[in-house]
């Protein structure tokens, strides 16, 4: 018997009962629906030094579900952005103006620390 035959015989005699049989099991795949406001929020996170926030966002999750301070409406659009006492710094990017359903925007008060883009002051 050759070494190859011996190895093959040993391999064939190895019990496979520990390998799960998934042929009859249903596999549930959840569809991930990204928020249309994801890119604007990502830009906001970057420009306000999100990595240093007290409550950070998982910017790899495009659904923005469970992101601290973010409330969405029934159409998956950002409705409220409340991030006071979260140690933000930097500037507010123009992309935040793309949040079409935004009705509340609250940040920590820092005199002379924030630059707000022109869209923020429009009514």
C-alpha atoms as a PDB file:
ATOM      1  CA  UNK A   1       0.000   0.000   0.000  1.00  0.00           C
ATOM      2  CA  UNK A   2       1.363   3.397  -0.969  1.00  0.00           C
ATOM      3  CA  UNK A   3       1.408   6.401   1.317  1.00  0.00           C
ATOM      4  CA  UNK A   4      -1.279   8.048  -0.786  1.00  0.00           C
ATOM      5  CA  UNK A   5      -3.550   5.006  -0.505  1.00  0.00           C
ATOM      6  CA  UNK A   6      -2.987   4.892   3.249  1.00  0.00           C
ATOM      7  CA  UNK A   7      -3.865   8.572   3.655  1.00  0.00           C
ATOM      8  CA  UNK A   8      -6.935   8.169   1.486  1.00  0.00           C
ATOM      9  CA  UNK A   9      -8.086   5.142   3.508  1.00  0.00           C
ATOM     10  CA  UNK A  10      -7.608   7.024   6.779  1.00  0.00           C
ATOM     11  CA  UNK A  11      -9.435  10.056   5.437  1.00  0.00           C
ATOM     12  CA  UNK A  12     -12.361   7.970   4.189  1.00  0.00           C
ATOM     13  CA  UNK A  13     -12.707   6.285   7.591  1.00  0.00           C
ATOM     14  CA  UNK A  14     -12.841   9.621   9.459  1.00  0.00           C
ATOM     15  CA  UNK A  15     -16.319  10.160  10.993  1.00  0.00           C
ATOM     16  CA  UNK A  16     -18.268  12.948   9.366  1.00  0.00           C
ATOM     17  CA  UNK A  17     -21.208  12.943  11.763  1.00  0.00           C
ATOM     18  CA  UNK A  18     -20.041  16.291  13.228  1.00  0.00           C
ATOM     19  CA  UNK A  19     -20.566  18.095   9.940  1.00  0.00           C
ATOM     20  CA  UNK A  20     -23.997  19.769   9.981  1.00  0.00           C
ATOM     21  CA  UNK A  21     -26.454  18.874   7.268  1.00  0.00           C
ATOM     22  CA  UNK A  22     -28.018  22.053   5.944  1.00  0.00           C
ATOM     23  CA  UNK A  23     -29.640  20.555   2.880  1.00  0.00           C
ATOM     24  CA  UNK A  24     -33.107  20.602   4.462  1.00  0.00           C
ATOM     25  CA  UNK A  25     -32.706  23.823   6.435  1.00  0.00           C
ATOM     26  CA  UNK A  26     -34.020  27.167   5.261  1.00  0.00           C
ATOM     27  CA  UNK A  27     -31.468  29.918   5.203  1.00  0.00           C
ATOM     28  CA  UNK A  28     -32.821  33.367   6.023  1.00  0.00           C
ATOM     29  CA  UNK A  29     -31.039  36.184   4.274  1.00  0.00           C
ATOM     30  CA  UNK A  30     -32.030  39.613   5.515  1.00  0.00           C
ATOM     31  CA  UNK A  31     -31.959  42.308   2.898  1.00  0.00           C
ATOM     32  CA  UNK A  32     -30.011  45.350   4.018  1.00  0.00           C
ATOM     33  CA  UNK A  33     -31.716  48.575   2.968  1.00  0.00           C
ATOM     34  CA  UNK A  34     -29.341  51.513   3.120  1.00  0.00           C
ATOM     35  CA  UNK A  35     -30.598  54.869   4.318  1.00  0.00           C
ATOM     36  CA  UNK A  36     -30.688  57.494   1.560  1.00  0.00           C
ATOM     37  CA  UNK A  37     -29.041  59.822   4.112  1.00  0.00           C
ATOM     38  CA  UNK A  38     -26.087  57.517   4.780  1.00  0.00           C
ATOM     39  CA  UNK A  39     -23.493  59.463   2.757  1.00  0.00           C
ATOM     40  CA  UNK A  40     -24.456  62.803   4.341  1.00  0.00           C
ATOM     41  CA  UNK A  41     -24.178  61.323   7.830  1.00  0.00           C
ATOM     42  CA  UNK A  42     -20.830  59.747   6.992  1.00  0.00           C
ATOM     43  CA  UNK A  43     -19.525  63.132   5.818  1.00  0.00           C
ATOM     44  CA  UNK A  44     -20.800  64.704   9.054  1.00  0.00           C
ATOM     45  CA  UNK A  45     -19.079  62.002  11.121  1.00  0.00           C
ATOM     46  CA  UNK A  46     -15.751  62.567   9.343  1.00  0.00           C
ATOM     47  CA  UNK A  47     -15.847  66.372   9.482  1.00  0.00           C
ATOM     48  CA  UNK A  48     -16.723  66.416  13.196  1.00  0.00           C
ATOM     49  CA  UNK A  49     -13.993  63.934  14.157  1.00  0.00           C
ATOM     50  CA  UNK A  50     -16.385  61.042  14.819  1.00  0.00           C
ATOM     51  CA  UNK A  51     -13.571  58.803  15.986  1.00  0.00           C
ATOM     52  CA  UNK A  52     -13.245  60.960  19.114  1.00  0.00           C
ATOM     53  CA  UNK A  53     -16.978  61.126  19.928  1.00  0.00           C
ATOM     54  CA  UNK A  54     -18.253  59.744  23.208  1.00  0.00           C
ATOM     55  CA  UNK A  55     -20.892  57.673  21.366  1.00  0.00           C
ATOM     56  CA  UNK A  56     -19.412  56.642  18.026  1.00  0.00           C
ATOM     57  CA  UNK A  57     -21.321  55.495  14.922  1.00  0.00           C
ATOM     58  CA  UNK A  58     -20.629  52.302  12.997  1.00  0.00           C
ATOM     59  CA  UNK A  59     -20.157  53.954   9.615  1.00  0.00           C
ATOM     60  CA  UNK A  60     -19.821  50.558   7.942  1.00  0.00           C
ATOM     61  CA  UNK A  61     -23.565  50.026   8.561  1.00  0.00           C
ATOM     62  CA  UNK A  62     -25.374  51.913   5.802  1.00  0.00           C
ATOM     63  CA  UNK A  63     -28.782  51.342   7.411  1.00  0.00           C
ATOM     64  CA  UNK A  64     -27.819  53.845  10.159  1.00  0.00           C
ATOM     65  CA  UNK A  65     -30.008  51.773  12.485  1.00  0.00           C
ATOM     66  CA  UNK A  66     -29.076  52.234  16.120  1.00  0.00           C
ATOM     67  CA  UNK A  67     -26.788  55.174  15.481  1.00  0.00           C
ATOM     68  CA  UNK A  68     -26.629  57.380  18.566  1.00  0.00           C
ATOM     69  CA  UNK A  69     -28.740  60.541  18.263  1.00  0.00           C
ATOM     70  CA  UNK A  70     -30.273  59.616  14.893  1.00  0.00           C
ATOM     71  CA  UNK A  71     -34.037  59.249  14.562  1.00  0.00           C
ATOM     72  CA  UNK A  72     -35.514  58.134  11.232  1.00  0.00           C
ATOM     73  CA  UNK A  73     -39.021  58.466   9.836  1.00  0.00           C
ATOM     74  CA  UNK A  74     -41.112  55.732   8.188  1.00  0.00           C
ATOM     75  CA  UNK A  75     -39.348  56.308   4.868  1.00  0.00           C
ATOM     76  CA  UNK A  76     -35.901  55.627   6.389  1.00  0.00           C
ATOM     77  CA  UNK A  77     -34.961  59.320   6.209  1.00  0.00           C
ATOM     78  CA  UNK A  78     -33.202  61.113   9.071  1.00  0.00           C
ATOM     79  CA  UNK A  79     -35.738  63.189  10.936  1.00  0.00           C
ATOM     80  CA  UNK A  80     -33.768  64.178  14.035  1.00  0.00           C
ATOM     81  CA  UNK A  81     -30.075  64.531  14.747  1.00  0.00           C
ATOM     82  CA  UNK A  82     -29.503  65.140  18.470  1.00  0.00           C
ATOM     83  CA  UNK A  83     -25.831  64.966  19.418  1.00  0.00           C
ATOM     84  CA  UNK A  84     -25.407  67.227  22.425  1.00  0.00           C
ATOM     85  CA  UNK A  85     -22.822  66.162  25.020  1.00  0.00           C
ATOM     86  CA  UNK A  86     -21.095  63.865  22.537  1.00  0.00           C
ATOM     87  CA  UNK A  87     -17.798  65.823  22.266  1.00  0.00           C
ATOM     88  CA  UNK A  88     -18.018  66.760  18.596  1.00  0.00           C
ATOM     89  CA  UNK A  89     -15.437  69.083  17.099  1.00  0.00           C
ATOM     90  CA  UNK A  90     -14.683  70.329  13.624  1.00  0.00           C
ATOM     91  CA  UNK A  91     -17.062  71.747  11.062  1.00  0.00           C
ATOM     92  CA  UNK A  92     -20.523  70.954   9.773  1.00  0.00           C
ATOM     93  CA  UNK A  93     -20.242  69.759   6.163  1.00  0.00           C
ATOM     94  CA  UNK A  94     -22.402  70.987   3.296  1.00  0.00           C
ATOM     95  CA  UNK A  95     -23.636  67.401   2.758  1.00  0.00           C
ATOM     96  CA  UNK A  96     -25.758  67.681   5.889  1.00  0.00           C
ATOM     97  CA  UNK A  97     -27.984  70.020   3.885  1.00  0.00           C
ATOM     98  CA  UNK A  98     -29.070  66.926   1.906  1.00  0.00           C
ATOM     99  CA  UNK A  99     -31.048  65.629   4.896  1.00  0.00           C
ATOM    100  CA  UNK A 100     -34.408  66.558   3.375  1.00  0.00           C
ATOM    101  CA  UNK A 101     -36.543  65.306   6.273  1.00  0.00           C
ATOM    102  CA  UNK A 102     -34.456  66.805   9.082  1.00  0.00           C
ATOM    103  CA  UNK A 103     -36.715  68.619  11.572  1.00  0.00           C
ATOM    104  CA  UNK A 104     -34.465  68.722  14.648  1.00  0.00           C
ATOM    105  CA  UNK A 105     -30.710  69.331  14.774  1.00  0.00           C
ATOM    106  CA  UNK A 106     -29.118  69.714  18.204  1.00  0.00           C
ATOM    107  CA  UNK A 107     -25.412  70.044  18.969  1.00  0.00           C
ATOM    108  CA  UNK A 108     -23.416  70.848  22.050  1.00  0.00           C
ATOM    109  CA  UNK A 109     -23.076  74.611  22.466  1.00  0.00           C
ATOM    110  CA  UNK A 110     -19.498  75.694  21.842  1.00  0.00           C
ATOM    111  CA  UNK A 111     -19.111  79.434  21.285  1.00  0.00           C
ATOM    112  CA  UNK A 112     -16.662  80.261  18.501  1.00  0.00           C
ATOM    113  CA  UNK A 113     -16.081  76.556  17.845  1.00  0.00           C
ATOM    114  CA  UNK A 114     -18.566  75.775  15.064  1.00  0.00           C
ATOM    115  CA  UNK A 115     -18.747  76.805  11.474  1.00  0.00           C
ATOM    116  CA  UNK A 116     -22.240  76.327  10.059  1.00  0.00           C
ATOM    117  CA  UNK A 117     -22.647  76.232   6.278  1.00  0.00           C
ATOM    118  CA  UNK A 118     -25.046  78.616   4.544  1.00  0.00           C
ATOM    119  CA  UNK A 119     -27.823  76.026   4.136  1.00  0.00           C
ATOM    120  CA  UNK A 120     -28.129  75.830   7.940  1.00  0.00           C
ATOM    121  CA  UNK A 121     -29.356  79.396   8.159  1.00  0.00           C
ATOM    122  CA  UNK A 122     -31.962  79.087   5.395  1.00  0.00           C
ATOM    123  CA  UNK A 123     -35.608  78.861   6.415  1.00  0.00           C
END
